[in-house]
mmCIF file of N, CA and C in Angstrom:
data_model
loop_
_atom_site.group_PDB
_atom_site.id
_atom_site.type_symbol
_atom_site.label_atom_id
_atom_site.label_comp_id
_atom_site.label_asym_id
_atom_site.label_seq_id
_atom_site.Cartn_x
_atom_site.Cartn_y
_atom_site.Cartn_z
ATOM 1 N N UNK Q 1 9.415 -48.926 21.053
ATOM 2 C CA UNK Q 1 9.444 -47.950 19.875
ATOM 3 C C UNK Q 1 9.819 -46.340 20.405
ATOM 4 N N UNK Q 2 10.650 -45.646 19.815
ATOM 5 C CA UNK Q 2 11.039 -44.250 20.208
ATOM 6 C C UNK Q 2 9.912 -43.202 19.888
ATOM 7 N N UNK Q 3 9.300 -42.610 20.864
ATOM 8 C CA UNK Q 3 8.426 -41.630 20.648
ATOM 9 C C UNK Q 3 9.044 -40.300 20.112
ATOM 10 N N UNK Q 4 9.064 -39.677 19.131
ATOM 11 C CA UNK Q 4 9.872 -38.388 18.449
ATOM 12 C C UNK Q 4 9.447 -37.392 19.366
ATOM 13 N N UNK Q 5 8.401 -37.186 19.932
ATOM 14 C CA UNK Q 5 7.817 -35.966 20.772
ATOM 15 C C UNK Q 5 8.604 -35.969 21.980
ATOM 16 N N UNK Q 6 9.279 -36.862 22.383
ATOM 17 C CA UNK Q 6 10.109 -36.727 23.565
ATOM 18 C C UNK Q 6 11.480 -36.113 23.365
ATOM 19 N N UNK Q 7 11.873 -35.994 22.206
ATOM 20 C CA UNK Q 7 13.085 -35.407 21.774
ATOM 21 C C UNK Q 7 12.801 -33.913 21.333
ATOM 22 N N UNK Q 8 11.956 -33.898 20.218
ATOM 23 C CA UNK Q 8 11.371 -32.763 19.749
ATOM 24 C C UNK Q 8 9.912 -32.289 19.646
ATOM 25 N N UNK Q 9 9.657 -31.225 19.847
ATOM 26 C CA UNK Q 9 8.140 -30.862 19.896
ATOM 27 C C UNK Q 9 7.583 -31.121 18.463
ATOM 28 N N UNK Q 10 6.402 -31.460 18.330
ATOM 29 C CA UNK Q 10 5.822 -32.009 16.987
ATOM 30 C C UNK Q 10 5.677 -30.566 16.304
ATOM 31 N N UNK Q 11 5.499 -29.411 16.746
ATOM 32 C CA UNK Q 11 5.457 -28.259 16.157
ATOM 33 C C UNK Q 11 7.052 -27.796 15.342
ATOM 34 N N UNK Q 12 7.916 -28.067 15.993
ATOM 35 C CA UNK Q 12 9.424 -28.159 15.379
ATOM 36 C C UNK Q 12 9.454 -29.040 14.361
ATOM 37 N N UNK Q 13 9.027 -30.119 14.264
ATOM 38 C CA UNK Q 13 8.979 -31.101 13.258
ATOM 39 C C UNK Q 13 8.409 -30.552 12.043
ATOM 40 N N UNK Q 14 7.081 -30.023 12.260
ATOM 41 C CA UNK Q 14 6.319 -29.663 11.242
ATOM 42 C C UNK Q 14 6.905 -28.243 10.464
ATOM 43 N N UNK Q 15 7.367 -27.436 11.344
ATOM 44 C CA UNK Q 15 8.354 -26.273 10.822
ATOM 45 C C UNK Q 15 9.373 -26.622 10.093
ATOM 46 N N UNK Q 16 10.124 -27.551 10.470
ATOM 47 C CA UNK Q 16 11.307 -28.009 9.873
ATOM 48 C C UNK Q 16 10.910 -28.751 8.603
ATOM 49 N N UNK Q 17 9.870 -29.547 8.393
ATOM 50 C CA UNK Q 17 9.458 -30.009 7.069
ATOM 51 C C UNK Q 17 8.902 -28.955 6.139
ATOM 52 N N UNK Q 18 8.397 -27.956 6.656
ATOM 53 C CA UNK Q 18 7.924 -26.934 5.879
ATOM 54 C C UNK Q 18 9.040 -26.029 5.148
ATOM 55 N N UNK Q 19 10.000 -25.799 5.932
ATOM 56 C CA UNK Q 19 11.155 -24.974 5.754
ATOM 57 C C UNK Q 19 11.877 -25.925 4.686
ATOM 58 N N UNK Q 20 12.134 -27.223 4.997
ATOM 59 C CA UNK Q 20 12.830 -27.936 4.178
ATOM 60 C C UNK Q 20 12.137 -27.922 2.830
ATOM 61 N N UNK Q 21 10.689 -28.060 2.662
ATOM 62 C CA UNK Q 21 9.991 -28.368 1.570
ATOM 63 C C UNK Q 21 10.327 -26.749 0.857
ATOM 64 N N UNK Q 22 10.126 -25.848 1.400
ATOM 65 C CA UNK Q 22 10.422 -24.478 0.552
ATOM 66 C C UNK Q 22 11.799 -24.396 0.085
ATOM 67 N N UNK Q 23 12.600 -24.849 0.836
ATOM 68 C CA UNK Q 23 14.052 -24.607 0.485
ATOM 69 C C UNK Q 23 14.148 -25.673 -0.762
ATOM 70 N N UNK Q 24 13.668 -26.915 -0.916
ATOM 71 C CA UNK Q 24 13.808 -27.686 -1.921
ATOM 72 C C UNK Q 24 12.931 -27.211 -3.127
ATOM 73 N N UNK Q 25 11.941 -26.372 -3.084
ATOM 74 C CA UNK Q 25 11.177 -25.834 -4.070
ATOM 75 C C UNK Q 25 12.216 -24.678 -4.497
ATOM 76 N N UNK Q 26 12.661 -23.835 -3.690
ATOM 77 C CA UNK Q 26 13.805 -22.902 -4.285
ATOM 78 C C UNK Q 26 14.602 -23.219 -4.865
ATOM 79 N N UNK Q 27 15.331 -24.384 -4.513
ATOM 80 C CA UNK Q 27 16.569 -24.606 -5.181
ATOM 81 C C UNK Q 27 15.927 -25.319 -6.595
ATOM 82 N N UNK Q 28 14.937 -26.084 -6.611
ATOM 83 C CA UNK Q 28 14.327 -26.749 -7.944
ATOM 84 C C UNK Q 28 14.116 -25.583 -8.855
ATOM 85 N N UNK Q 29 13.356 -24.754 -8.617
ATOM 86 C CA UNK Q 29 12.979 -23.615 -9.552
ATOM 87 C C UNK Q 29 14.219 -22.779 -10.008
ATOM 88 N N UNK Q 30 15.213 -22.594 -9.061
ATOM 89 C CA UNK Q 30 16.420 -21.740 -9.364
ATOM 90 C C UNK Q 30 17.072 -22.809 -10.367
ATOM 91 N N UNK Q 31 17.236 -23.984 -10.411
ATOM 92 C CA UNK Q 31 18.091 -24.832 -11.081
ATOM 93 C C UNK Q 31 17.261 -24.717 -12.647
ATOM 94 N N UNK Q 32 16.036 -24.860 -12.462
ATOM 95 C CA UNK Q 32 15.116 -24.752 -13.628
ATOM 96 C C UNK Q 32 15.413 -23.474 -14.680
ATOM 97 N N UNK Q 33 15.401 -22.530 -13.676
ATOM 98 C CA UNK Q 33 15.584 -21.277 -14.344
ATOM 99 C C UNK Q 33 17.005 -21.067 -15.110
ATOM 100 N N UNK Q 34 17.932 -21.600 -14.515
ATOM 101 C CA UNK Q 34 19.359 -21.618 -15.074
ATOM 102 C C UNK Q 34 19.347 -22.338 -16.552
ATOM 103 N N UNK Q 35 19.049 -23.671 -16.341
ATOM 104 C CA UNK Q 35 19.010 -24.794 -17.305
ATOM 105 C C UNK Q 35 17.828 -24.718 -18.316
ATOM 106 N N UNK Q 36 16.834 -24.097 -18.223
ATOM 107 C CA UNK Q 36 15.729 -24.059 -19.200
ATOM 108 C C UNK Q 36 15.948 -23.439 -20.421
ATOM 109 N N UNK Q 37 15.805 -24.042 -21.470
ATOM 110 C CA UNK Q 37 16.222 -23.712 -22.875
ATOM 111 C C UNK Q 37 15.152 -22.588 -23.544
ATOM 112 N N UNK Q 38 13.800 -22.692 -22.893
ATOM 113 C CA UNK Q 38 13.063 -21.406 -23.294
ATOM 114 C C UNK Q 38 12.973 -20.434 -22.336
ATOM 115 N N UNK Q 39 13.294 -19.445 -22.850
ATOM 116 C CA UNK Q 39 13.434 -18.031 -22.035
ATOM 117 C C UNK Q 39 12.260 -17.640 -21.322
ATOM 118 N N UNK Q 40 11.098 -17.889 -21.926
ATOM 119 C CA UNK Q 40 9.722 -17.348 -21.318
ATOM 120 C C UNK Q 40 9.536 -18.266 -19.909
ATOM 121 N N UNK Q 41 9.977 -19.609 -20.147
ATOM 122 C CA UNK Q 41 9.871 -20.787 -18.991
ATOM 123 C C UNK Q 41 10.737 -20.105 -18.078
ATOM 124 N N UNK Q 42 12.042 -19.975 -18.579
ATOM 125 C CA UNK Q 42 13.025 -19.525 -17.543
ATOM 126 C C UNK Q 42 12.563 -18.224 -16.783
ATOM 127 N N UNK Q 43 11.964 -17.347 -17.318
ATOM 128 C CA UNK Q 43 11.462 -16.064 -16.613
ATOM 129 C C UNK Q 43 9.980 -16.385 -15.688
ATOM 130 N N UNK Q 44 9.504 -17.211 -16.064
ATOM 131 C CA UNK Q 44 8.282 -17.775 -14.969
ATOM 132 C C UNK Q 44 8.913 -18.698 -14.003
ATOM 133 N N UNK Q 45 10.037 -19.671 -14.307
ATOM 134 C CA UNK Q 45 10.526 -20.266 -13.100
ATOM 135 C C UNK Q 45 11.210 -19.201 -12.166
ATOM 136 N N UNK Q 46 11.673 -18.206 -12.707
ATOM 137 C CA UNK Q 46 12.245 -17.168 -11.743
ATOM 138 C C UNK Q 46 11.109 -16.440 -10.856
ATOM 139 N N UNK Q 47 9.988 -16.286 -11.399
ATOM 140 C CA UNK Q 47 8.739 -15.600 -10.672
ATOM 141 C C UNK Q 47 8.422 -16.641 -9.585
ATOM 142 N N UNK Q 48 8.325 -17.950 -9.953
ATOM 143 C CA UNK Q 48 8.099 -18.924 -8.988
ATOM 144 C C UNK Q 48 9.220 -18.965 -8.063
ATOM 145 N N UNK Q 49 10.262 -18.727 -8.333
ATOM 146 C CA UNK Q 49 11.429 -18.826 -7.096
ATOM 147 C C UNK Q 49 11.237 -17.695 -6.251
ATOM 148 N N UNK Q 50 11.027 -16.397 -6.616
ATOM 149 C CA UNK Q 50 10.662 -15.203 -5.894
ATOM 150 C C UNK Q 50 9.425 -15.483 -4.921
ATOM 151 N N UNK Q 51 8.129 -16.046 -5.645
ATOM 152 C CA UNK Q 51 7.140 -16.433 -4.574
ATOM 153 C C UNK Q 51 7.610 -17.372 -3.612
ATOM 154 N N UNK Q 52 8.387 -18.403 -3.818
ATOM 155 C CA UNK Q 52 8.619 -19.102 -2.971
ATOM 156 C C UNK Q 52 9.849 -18.624 -1.692
ATOM 157 N N UNK Q 53 10.489 -17.613 -2.189
ATOM 158 C CA UNK Q 53 11.573 -16.867 -1.197
ATOM 159 C C UNK Q 53 10.418 -15.942 -0.382
ATOM 160 N N UNK Q 54 9.565 -15.430 -0.898
ATOM 161 C CA UNK Q 54 8.565 -14.565 -0.154
ATOM 162 C C UNK Q 54 7.925 -15.399 0.757
ATOM 163 N N UNK Q 55 7.376 -16.589 0.498
ATOM 164 C CA UNK Q 55 6.788 -17.385 1.359
ATOM 165 C C UNK Q 55 7.623 -17.911 2.445
ATOM 166 N N UNK Q 56 8.910 -18.000 2.182
ATOM 167 C CA UNK Q 56 9.800 -18.422 3.161
ATOM 168 C C UNK Q 56 10.038 -17.277 4.198
ATOM 169 N N UNK Q 57 9.949 -15.919 3.666
ATOM 170 C CA UNK Q 57 10.056 -14.877 4.679
ATOM 171 C C UNK Q 57 8.863 -14.572 5.395
ATOM 172 N N UNK Q 58 7.641 -14.854 4.824
ATOM 173 C CA UNK Q 58 6.609 -14.742 5.833
ATOM 174 C C UNK Q 58 6.549 -15.940 6.835
ATOM 175 N N UNK Q 59 7.120 -17.104 6.392
ATOM 176 C CA UNK Q 59 6.858 -18.329 7.183
ATOM 177 C C UNK Q 59 8.155 -18.117 8.536
ATOM 178 N N UNK Q 60 9.081 -17.054 8.270
ATOM 179 C CA UNK Q 60 10.078 -16.733 9.134
ATOM 180 C C UNK Q 60 9.898 -15.484 10.190
ATOM 181 N N UNK Q 61 8.373 -14.994 9.804
ATOM 182 C CA UNK Q 61 7.774 -13.986 10.558
ATOM 183 C C UNK Q 61 8.481 -12.680 10.230
ATOM 184 N N UNK Q 62 8.806 -12.733 9.118
ATOM 185 C CA UNK Q 62 9.174 -11.259 8.186
ATOM 186 C C UNK Q 62 8.351 -10.765 7.527
ATOM 187 N N UNK Q 63 7.166 -10.563 7.809
ATOM 188 C CA UNK Q 63 5.919 -10.326 6.768
ATOM 189 C C UNK Q 63 6.325 -9.104 6.006
ATOM 190 N N UNK Q 64 6.989 -8.165 6.417
ATOM 191 C CA UNK Q 64 7.227 -6.683 5.628
ATOM 192 C C UNK Q 64 8.033 -7.101 4.481
ATOM 193 N N UNK Q 65 9.191 -7.828 4.869
ATOM 194 C CA UNK Q 65 10.011 -8.446 3.729
ATOM 195 C C UNK Q 65 9.410 -9.249 2.814
ATOM 196 N N UNK Q 66 8.540 -10.125 3.252
ATOM 197 C CA UNK Q 66 7.884 -11.001 2.304
ATOM 198 C C UNK Q 66 6.730 -10.274 1.330
ATOM 199 N N UNK Q 67 6.127 -9.182 1.980
ATOM 200 C CA UNK Q 67 5.415 -8.621 1.346
ATOM 201 C C UNK Q 67 6.113 -7.558 0.000
ATOM 202 N N UNK Q 68 7.056 -7.008 0.608
ATOM 203 C CA UNK Q 68 8.264 -6.436 -0.217
ATOM 204 C C UNK Q 68 8.651 -7.168 -1.348
ATOM 205 N N UNK Q 69 8.771 -8.286 -0.941
ATOM 206 C CA UNK Q 69 9.432 -9.287 -2.179
ATOM 207 C C UNK Q 69 8.288 -9.534 -3.081
ATOM 208 N N UNK Q 70 7.126 -9.771 -2.746
ATOM 209 C CA UNK Q 70 6.045 -9.945 -3.779
ATOM 210 C C UNK Q 70 5.601 -8.599 -4.464
ATOM 211 N N UNK Q 71 5.778 -7.494 -3.808
ATOM 212 C CA UNK Q 71 5.467 -6.226 -4.557
ATOM 213 C C UNK Q 71 6.806 -5.865 -5.440
ATOM 214 N N UNK Q 72 8.014 -5.806 -5.028
ATOM 215 C CA UNK Q 72 8.912 -5.244 -5.795
ATOM 216 C C UNK Q 72 9.465 -6.354 -6.831
ATOM 217 N N UNK Q 73 9.712 -7.656 -6.163
ATOM 218 C CA UNK Q 73 10.425 -8.672 -7.143
ATOM 219 C C UNK Q 73 9.236 -9.265 -8.233
ATOM 220 N N UNK Q 74 8.327 -9.718 -7.656
ATOM 221 C CA UNK Q 74 7.080 -10.487 -8.664
ATOM 222 C C UNK Q 74 6.438 -9.380 -9.198
ATOM 223 N N UNK Q 75 6.071 -8.254 -8.780
ATOM 224 C CA UNK Q 75 5.360 -7.305 -8.937
ATOM 225 C C UNK Q 75 6.013 -6.588 -10.254
ATOM 226 N N UNK Q 76 7.067 -6.034 -9.988
ATOM 227 C CA UNK Q 76 7.674 -4.919 -10.924
ATOM 228 C C UNK Q 76 8.788 -5.709 -11.526
ATOM 229 N N UNK Q 77 9.797 -6.249 -11.000
ATOM 230 C CA UNK Q 77 10.889 -6.866 -11.837
ATOM 231 C C UNK Q 77 10.396 -7.929 -12.550
ATOM 232 N N UNK Q 78 9.682 -8.927 -12.093
ATOM 233 C CA UNK Q 78 9.144 -10.191 -12.865
ATOM 234 C C UNK Q 78 8.193 -9.773 -14.058
ATOM 235 N N UNK Q 79 7.451 -8.935 -13.723
ATOM 236 C CA UNK Q 79 6.709 -8.315 -14.989
ATOM 237 C C UNK Q 79 7.605 -7.544 -16.090
ATOM 238 N N UNK Q 80 8.521 -6.833 -15.463
ATOM 239 C CA UNK Q 80 9.321 -6.060 -16.652
ATOM 240 C C UNK Q 80 10.197 -7.075 -17.310
ATOM 241 N N UNK Q 81 10.671 -8.290 -16.689
ATOM 242 C CA UNK Q 81 11.538 -9.405 -17.201
ATOM 243 C C UNK Q 81 10.613 -9.841 -18.530
ATOM 244 N N UNK Q 82 9.393 -10.346 -18.016
ATOM 245 C CA UNK Q 82 8.549 -11.152 -18.949
ATOM 246 C C UNK Q 82 7.917 -10.061 -19.983
ATOM 247 N N UNK Q 83 7.843 -8.914 -19.939
ATOM 248 C CA UNK Q 83 7.549 -7.893 -21.151
ATOM 249 C C UNK Q 83 8.900 -7.725 -21.788
ATOM 250 N N UNK Q 84 9.985 -7.648 -21.315
ATOM 251 C CA UNK Q 84 11.054 -7.526 -21.980
ATOM 252 C C UNK Q 84 11.616 -8.722 -23.149
ATOM 253 N N UNK Q 85 11.139 -9.940 -22.352
ATOM 254 C CA UNK Q 85 11.394 -11.260 -23.208
ATOM 255 C C UNK Q 85 10.340 -11.010 -24.190
ATOM 256 N N UNK Q 86 8.963 -10.878 -24.081
ATOM 257 C CA UNK Q 86 8.073 -10.911 -24.955
ATOM 258 C C UNK Q 86 8.028 -10.215 -26.055
ATOM 259 N N UNK Q 87 8.401 -8.878 -25.847
ATOM 260 C CA UNK Q 87 8.375 -7.774 -26.813
ATOM 261 C C UNK Q 87 9.757 -7.767 -27.732
ATOM 262 N N UNK Q 88 10.823 -8.463 -27.217
ATOM 263 C CA UNK Q 88 12.029 -8.334 -28.022
ATOM 264 C C UNK Q 88 11.870 -9.148 -29.569
ATOM 265 N N UNK Q 89 12.395 -8.848 -30.681
ATOM 266 C CA UNK Q 89 12.246 -9.503 -31.827
ATOM 267 C C UNK Q 89 13.118 -10.627 -32.028
ATOM 268 N N UNK Q 90 12.609 -11.628 -32.898
ATOM 269 C CA UNK Q 90 13.505 -12.846 -32.764
ATOM 270 C C UNK Q 90 14.577 -12.370 -33.939
ATOM 271 N N UNK Q 91 15.507 -12.998 -33.624
ATOM 272 C CA UNK Q 91 16.788 -13.032 -34.792
ATOM 273 C C UNK Q 91 16.443 -13.686 -35.838
ATOM 274 N N UNK Q 92 17.313 -13.286 -37.134
ATOM 275 C CA UNK Q 92 17.154 -14.127 -38.178
ATOM 276 C C UNK Q 92 17.317 -15.689 -38.130
ATOM 277 N N UNK Q 93 18.179 -16.266 -37.494
ATOM 278 C CA UNK Q 93 18.432 -17.476 -37.138
ATOM 279 C C UNK Q 93 17.400 -18.391 -36.639
ATOM 280 N N UNK Q 94 16.537 -17.631 -35.600
ATOM 281 C CA UNK Q 94 15.381 -18.282 -35.043
ATOM 282 C C UNK Q 94 14.430 -18.267 -36.111
ATOM 283 N N UNK Q 95 14.067 -17.447 -36.908
ATOM 284 C CA UNK Q 95 13.107 -17.425 -37.556
ATOM 285 C C UNK Q 95 13.264 -18.557 -38.731
ATOM 286 N N UNK Q 96 14.533 -18.562 -39.124
ATOM 287 C CA UNK Q 96 14.717 -19.808 -40.301
ATOM 288 C C UNK Q 96 14.572 -20.882 -39.514
ATOM 289 N N UNK Q 97 14.929 -21.066 -38.329
ATOM 290 C CA UNK Q 97 14.767 -22.516 -37.868
ATOM 291 C C UNK Q 97 13.448 -22.821 -37.454
ATOM 292 N N UNK Q 98 12.451 -21.972 -37.472
ATOM 293 C CA UNK Q 98 10.959 -22.099 -36.903
ATOM 294 C C UNK Q 98 10.203 -22.214 -37.976
ATOM 295 N N UNK Q 99 10.743 -21.657 -38.834
ATOM 296 C CA UNK Q 99 9.980 -21.611 -40.239
ATOM 297 C C UNK Q 99 9.401 -20.463 -40.547
#
């Protein structure tokens, strides 16, 4: 049986797994952002994608960029997008289809 620790350090494999998991989460949430039919859900998926990118920055020892990502994108842009979505009026076609 081949021992993986002779080829790679176990910490490297854990970091690779965590990085891969974050990459899959970012890609999944980005795809959901684009293909979601509900615009509020799309905005929330976008915020989740921003949070995963911030976690990736912090994981890569760029803590300042990660904190800036949280403050600027999640805190300001994300809230602005959600307020803009929620405060816009529905069109007449949407009101007729929903009752």
